[in-house]
CSV table of C-alpha atoms in Angstrom, one decimal:
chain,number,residue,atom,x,y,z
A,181,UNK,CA,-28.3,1.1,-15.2
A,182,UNK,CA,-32.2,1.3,-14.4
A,183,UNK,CA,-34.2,1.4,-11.0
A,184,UNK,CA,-37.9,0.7,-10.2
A,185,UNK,CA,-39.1,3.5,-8.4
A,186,UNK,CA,-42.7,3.9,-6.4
A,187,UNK,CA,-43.7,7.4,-5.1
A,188,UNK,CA,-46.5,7.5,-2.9
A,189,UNK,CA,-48.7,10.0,-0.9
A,190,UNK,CA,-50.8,9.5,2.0
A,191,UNK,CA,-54.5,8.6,0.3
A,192,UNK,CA,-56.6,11.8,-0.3
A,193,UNK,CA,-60.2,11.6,-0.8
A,194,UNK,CA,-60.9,10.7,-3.9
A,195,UNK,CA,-62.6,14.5,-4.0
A,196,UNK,CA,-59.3,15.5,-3.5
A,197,UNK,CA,-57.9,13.2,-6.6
A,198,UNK,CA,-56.5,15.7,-9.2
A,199,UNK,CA,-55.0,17.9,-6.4
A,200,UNK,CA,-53.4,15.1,-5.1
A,201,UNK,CA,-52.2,13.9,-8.4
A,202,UNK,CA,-51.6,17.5,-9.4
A,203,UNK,CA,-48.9,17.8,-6.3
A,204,UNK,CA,-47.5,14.1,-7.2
A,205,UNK,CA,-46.5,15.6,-10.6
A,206,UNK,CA,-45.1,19.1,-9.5
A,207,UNK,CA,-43.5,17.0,-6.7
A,208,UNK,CA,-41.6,14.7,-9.2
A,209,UNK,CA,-40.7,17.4,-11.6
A,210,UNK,CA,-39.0,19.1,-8.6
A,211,UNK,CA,-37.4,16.2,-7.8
A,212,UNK,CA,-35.4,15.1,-10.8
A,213,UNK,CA,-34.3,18.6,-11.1
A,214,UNK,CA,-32.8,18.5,-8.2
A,215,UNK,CA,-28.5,18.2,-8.7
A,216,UNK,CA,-27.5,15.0,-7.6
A,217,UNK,CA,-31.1,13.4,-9.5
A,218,UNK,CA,-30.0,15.5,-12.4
A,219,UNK,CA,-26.9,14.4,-12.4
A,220,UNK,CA,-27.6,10.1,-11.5
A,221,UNK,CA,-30.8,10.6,-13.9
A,222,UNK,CA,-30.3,10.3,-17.9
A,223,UNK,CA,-34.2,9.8,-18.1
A,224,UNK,CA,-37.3,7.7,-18.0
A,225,UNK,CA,-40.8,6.9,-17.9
A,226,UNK,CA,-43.0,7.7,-15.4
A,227,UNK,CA,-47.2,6.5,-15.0
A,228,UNK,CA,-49.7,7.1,-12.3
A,229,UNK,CA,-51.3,4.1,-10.4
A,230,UNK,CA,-54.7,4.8,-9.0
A,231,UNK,CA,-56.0,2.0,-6.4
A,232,UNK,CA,-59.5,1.9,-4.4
A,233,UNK,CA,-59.9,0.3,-0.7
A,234,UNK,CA,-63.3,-0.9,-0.3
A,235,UNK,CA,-62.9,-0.6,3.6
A,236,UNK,CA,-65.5,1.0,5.3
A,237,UNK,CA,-62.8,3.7,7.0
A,238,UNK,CA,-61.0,4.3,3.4
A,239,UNK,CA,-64.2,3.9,1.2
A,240,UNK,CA,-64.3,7.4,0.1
A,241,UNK,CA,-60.3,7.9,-0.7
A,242,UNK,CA,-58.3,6.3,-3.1
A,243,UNK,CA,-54.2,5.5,-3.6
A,244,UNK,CA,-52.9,7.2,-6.0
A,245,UNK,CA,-48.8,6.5,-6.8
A,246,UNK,CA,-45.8,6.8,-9.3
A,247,UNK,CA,-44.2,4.4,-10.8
A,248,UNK,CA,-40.8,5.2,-13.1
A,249,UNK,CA,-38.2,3.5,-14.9
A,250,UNK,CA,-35.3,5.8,-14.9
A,251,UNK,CA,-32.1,5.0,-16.6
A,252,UNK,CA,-29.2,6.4,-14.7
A,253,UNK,CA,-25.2,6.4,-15.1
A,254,UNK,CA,-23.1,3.5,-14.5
A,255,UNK,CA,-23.3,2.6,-11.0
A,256,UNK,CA,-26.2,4.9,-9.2
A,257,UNK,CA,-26.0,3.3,-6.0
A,258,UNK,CA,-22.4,4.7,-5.2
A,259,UNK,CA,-23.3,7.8,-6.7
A,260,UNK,CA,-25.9,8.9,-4.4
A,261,UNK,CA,-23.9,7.1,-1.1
A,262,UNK,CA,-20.8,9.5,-2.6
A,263,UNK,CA,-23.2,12.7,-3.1
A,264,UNK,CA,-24.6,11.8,0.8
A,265,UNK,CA,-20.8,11.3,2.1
A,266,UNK,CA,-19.9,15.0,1.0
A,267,UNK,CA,-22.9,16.5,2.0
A,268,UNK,CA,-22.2,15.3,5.4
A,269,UNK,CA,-18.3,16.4,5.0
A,270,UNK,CA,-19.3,19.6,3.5
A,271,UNK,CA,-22.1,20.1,6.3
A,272,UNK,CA,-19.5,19.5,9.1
A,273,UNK,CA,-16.6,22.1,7.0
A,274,UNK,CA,-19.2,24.8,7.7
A,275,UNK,CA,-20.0,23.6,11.5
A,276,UNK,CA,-16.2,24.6,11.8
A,277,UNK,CA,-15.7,27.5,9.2
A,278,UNK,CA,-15.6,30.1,11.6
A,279,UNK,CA,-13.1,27.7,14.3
A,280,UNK,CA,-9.7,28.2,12.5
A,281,UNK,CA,-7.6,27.5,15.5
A,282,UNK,CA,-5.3,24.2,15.1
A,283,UNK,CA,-7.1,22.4,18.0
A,284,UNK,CA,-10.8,22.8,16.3
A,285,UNK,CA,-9.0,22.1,12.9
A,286,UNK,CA,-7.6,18.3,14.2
A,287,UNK,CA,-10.9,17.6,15.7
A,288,UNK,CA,-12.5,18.1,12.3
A,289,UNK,CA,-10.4,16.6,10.1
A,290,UNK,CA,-10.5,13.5,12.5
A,291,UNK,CA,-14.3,13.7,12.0
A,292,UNK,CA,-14.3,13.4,8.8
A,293,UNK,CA,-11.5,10.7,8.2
A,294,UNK,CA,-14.6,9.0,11.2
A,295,UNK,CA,-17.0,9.8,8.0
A,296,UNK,CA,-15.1,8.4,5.5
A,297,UNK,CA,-14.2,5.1,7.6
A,298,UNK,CA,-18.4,4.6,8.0
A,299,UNK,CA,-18.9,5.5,4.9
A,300,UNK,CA,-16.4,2.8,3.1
A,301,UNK,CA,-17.3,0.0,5.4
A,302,UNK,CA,-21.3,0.5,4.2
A,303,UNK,CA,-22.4,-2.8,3.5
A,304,UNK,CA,-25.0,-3.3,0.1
A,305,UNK,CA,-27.7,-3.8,2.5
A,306,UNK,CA,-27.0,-0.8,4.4
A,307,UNK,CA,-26.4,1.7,1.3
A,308,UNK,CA,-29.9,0.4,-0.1
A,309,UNK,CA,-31.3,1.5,3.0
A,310,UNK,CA,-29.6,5.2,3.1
A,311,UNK,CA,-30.9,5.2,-0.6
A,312,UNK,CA,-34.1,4.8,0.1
A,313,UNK,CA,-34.4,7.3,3.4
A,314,UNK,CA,-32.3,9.9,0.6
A,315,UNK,CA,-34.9,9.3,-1.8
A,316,UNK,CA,-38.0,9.7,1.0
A,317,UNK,CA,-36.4,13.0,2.9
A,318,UNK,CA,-36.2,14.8,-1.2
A,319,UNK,CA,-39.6,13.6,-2.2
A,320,UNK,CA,-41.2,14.7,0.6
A,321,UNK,CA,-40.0,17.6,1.1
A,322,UNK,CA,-40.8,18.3,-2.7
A,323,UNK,CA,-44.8,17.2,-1.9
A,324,UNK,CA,-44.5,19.4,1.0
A,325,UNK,CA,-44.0,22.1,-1.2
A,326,UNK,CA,-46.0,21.2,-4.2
A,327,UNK,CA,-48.9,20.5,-2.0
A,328,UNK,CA,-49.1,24.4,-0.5
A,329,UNK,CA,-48.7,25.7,-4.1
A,330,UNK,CA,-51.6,23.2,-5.4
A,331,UNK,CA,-53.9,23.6,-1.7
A,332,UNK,CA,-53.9,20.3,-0.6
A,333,UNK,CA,-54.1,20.0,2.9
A,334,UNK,CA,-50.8,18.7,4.5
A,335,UNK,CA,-50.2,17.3,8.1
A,336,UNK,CA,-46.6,15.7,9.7
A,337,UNK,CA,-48.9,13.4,11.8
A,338,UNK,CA,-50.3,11.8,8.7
A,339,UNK,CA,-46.4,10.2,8.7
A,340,UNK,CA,-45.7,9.6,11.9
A,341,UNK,CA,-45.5,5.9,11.5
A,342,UNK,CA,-42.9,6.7,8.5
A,343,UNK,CA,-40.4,9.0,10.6
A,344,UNK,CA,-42.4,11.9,8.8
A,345,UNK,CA,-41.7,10.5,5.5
A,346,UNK,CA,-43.7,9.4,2.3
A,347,UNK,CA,-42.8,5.8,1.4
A,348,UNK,CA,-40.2,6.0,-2.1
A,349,UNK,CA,-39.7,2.1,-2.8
A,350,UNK,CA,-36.5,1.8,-4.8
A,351,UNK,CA,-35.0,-1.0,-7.2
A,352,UNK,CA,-32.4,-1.5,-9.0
A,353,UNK,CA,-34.0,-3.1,-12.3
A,354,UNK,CA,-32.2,-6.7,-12.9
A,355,UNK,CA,-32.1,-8.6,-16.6
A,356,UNK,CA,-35.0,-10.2,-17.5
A,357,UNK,CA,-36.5,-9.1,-14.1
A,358,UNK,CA,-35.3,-12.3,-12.2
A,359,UNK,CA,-34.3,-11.5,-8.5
A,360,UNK,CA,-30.2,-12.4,-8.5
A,361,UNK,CA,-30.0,-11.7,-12.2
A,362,UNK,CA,-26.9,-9.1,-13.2
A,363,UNK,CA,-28.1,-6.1,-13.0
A,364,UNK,CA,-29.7,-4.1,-16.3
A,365,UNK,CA,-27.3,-2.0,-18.4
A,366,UNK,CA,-27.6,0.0,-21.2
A,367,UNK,CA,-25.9,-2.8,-23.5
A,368,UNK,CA,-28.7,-5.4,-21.9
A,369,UNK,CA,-31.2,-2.8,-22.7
A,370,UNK,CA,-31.6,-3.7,-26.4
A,371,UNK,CA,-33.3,-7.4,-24.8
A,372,UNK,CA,-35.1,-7.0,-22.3
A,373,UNK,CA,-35.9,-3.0,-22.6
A,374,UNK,CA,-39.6,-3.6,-23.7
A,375,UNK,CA,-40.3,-5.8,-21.1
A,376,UNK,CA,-38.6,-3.2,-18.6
A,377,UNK,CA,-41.3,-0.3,-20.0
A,378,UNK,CA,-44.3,-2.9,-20.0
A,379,UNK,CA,-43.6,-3.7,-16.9
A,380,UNK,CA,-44.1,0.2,-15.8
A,381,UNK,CA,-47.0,0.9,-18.0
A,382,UNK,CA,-49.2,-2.4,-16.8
A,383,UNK,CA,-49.4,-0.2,-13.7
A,384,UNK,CA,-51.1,3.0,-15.6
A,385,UNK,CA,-55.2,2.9,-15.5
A,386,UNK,CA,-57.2,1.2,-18.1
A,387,UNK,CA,-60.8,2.5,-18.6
A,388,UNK,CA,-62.2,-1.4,-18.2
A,389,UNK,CA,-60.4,-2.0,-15.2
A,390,UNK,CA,-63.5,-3.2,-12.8
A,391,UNK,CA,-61.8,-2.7,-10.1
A,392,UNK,CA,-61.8,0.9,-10.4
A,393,UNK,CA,-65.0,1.4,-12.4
A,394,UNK,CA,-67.5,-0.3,-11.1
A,395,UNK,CA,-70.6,2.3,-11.8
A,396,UNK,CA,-71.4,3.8,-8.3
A,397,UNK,CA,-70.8,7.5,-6.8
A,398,UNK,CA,-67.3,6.7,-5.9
A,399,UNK,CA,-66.1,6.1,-9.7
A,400,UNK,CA,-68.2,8.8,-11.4
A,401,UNK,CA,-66.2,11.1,-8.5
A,402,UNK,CA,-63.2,9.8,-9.5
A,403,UNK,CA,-64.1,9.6,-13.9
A,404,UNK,CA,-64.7,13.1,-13.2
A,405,UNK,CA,-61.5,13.7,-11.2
A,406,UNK,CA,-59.0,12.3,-13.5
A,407,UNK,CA,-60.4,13.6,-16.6
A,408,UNK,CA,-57.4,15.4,-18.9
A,409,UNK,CA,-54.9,14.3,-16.1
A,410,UNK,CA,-51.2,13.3,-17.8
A,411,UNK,CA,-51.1,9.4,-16.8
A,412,UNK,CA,-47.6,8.8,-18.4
A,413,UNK,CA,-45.0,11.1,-19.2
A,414,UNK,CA,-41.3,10.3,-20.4
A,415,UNK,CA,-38.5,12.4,-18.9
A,416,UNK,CA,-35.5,13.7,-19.5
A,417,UNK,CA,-33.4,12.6,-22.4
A,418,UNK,CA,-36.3,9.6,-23.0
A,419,UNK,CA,-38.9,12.8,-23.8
A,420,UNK,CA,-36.9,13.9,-26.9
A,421,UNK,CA,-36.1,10.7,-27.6
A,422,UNK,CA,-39.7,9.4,-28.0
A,423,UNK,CA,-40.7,12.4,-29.1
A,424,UNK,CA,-38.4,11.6,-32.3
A,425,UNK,CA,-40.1,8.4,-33.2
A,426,UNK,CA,-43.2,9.9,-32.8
């Protein structure tokens, strides 16, 4: 299978730019190394997204964001609700490792038969949602991280409107792109695969893109900025795999 997936970070100043991009990059390395991402992940593609607002309060910043493509075993969705569901099992064994006596013992095992009764009556609505909170809590705690290491300045308040995450927008990617269409597998890959890694790569910045370059301070700051910055980069098994028919 294949999702769409957006990472984004709250807009720096476009001063700021290749700091910020710097941490996105760290940020999603350290993400898909992660087990359960290792695991879900076979590989992908991944490209920056750079967008200006010409408002007079975000005139000086700009929005930089990921976009991926990465192809994952059979059935992702469950996978990550599974990896969640014995986390929270696993989290709740240790909250009574040291409580051996049989009263403490009932109470946790009827816990977790209460866990794996919410768990199994998730609707696909529901799990999408818990994927997508999963996917926000890892990525930012990665930029958190990747964002000391690189010196770009960091603040919780900057997410307050996000419960103190950075947005991850997650898709799974459907045949031919049509909204109700089966989803996209490896065998429907042979199709409608170059349309699937267009689609990613319309995102990454072209050099005539006016919206972007249009000759004042702002976009020689941000020519400057971006210069010798990776804009797409294959991962995982895709990275040996296009490195091969290179």
């Amino acid at each position: 299978e294949f999702l769409f997936l957006t990472f984004t970070l709250k807009n720096p100043k476009v001063t700021q730019m290749r700091k910020a991009m710097r941490t996105m990059s760290q940020a999603f390395g350290m993400l898909i190394k992660r087990k359960i991402f290792a695991d879900v992940f076979r590989g992908g593609i991944r490209t920056f997204e750079v967008t200006r607002n010409y408002a007079e309060r975000l005139k000086n910043h700009c929005h930089p964001h990921i976009h991926a493509i990465a192809q994952t075993k059979a059935d992702a969705f469950n996978l990550f609700i599974a990896y969640m569901q014995a986390e929270e099992i696993k989290a709740l064994k240790k909250e009574y490792k040291d409580k051996r006596d049989k009263e403490n013992k009932e109470k946790m095992l009827k816990s977790i038969i209460k866990i794996n009764k919410r768990f199994d009556g998730l609707s696909v609505k529901k799990k999408a949602e818990m994927i997508k909170v999963f996917f926000e809590d890892n990525w930012t705690e990665c930029l958190k991280k990747c964002a000391e290491k690189e010196g770009l300045s960091w603040n919780d308040e900057d997410y307050a409107k996000t419960e103190g995450r950075a947005i991850v927008d997650v898709k799974q990617v459907r045949a031919g792109g049509e909204p109700g269409a089966p989803i996209l597998t490896g065998e429907g890959f042979q199709e409608h695969g170059d349309k699937v890694i267009n689609y990613v790569l319309k995102y990454s910045l072209k050099e005539d893109d006016k919206r972007i370059f249009t000759g004042d301070k702002w976009s020689q700051i941000f020519d400057n900025q971006i210069r010798g910055m990776r804009m797409i980069a294959p991962f995982g098994l895709w990275r040996s795999e296009l490195g091969k028919e290179e």
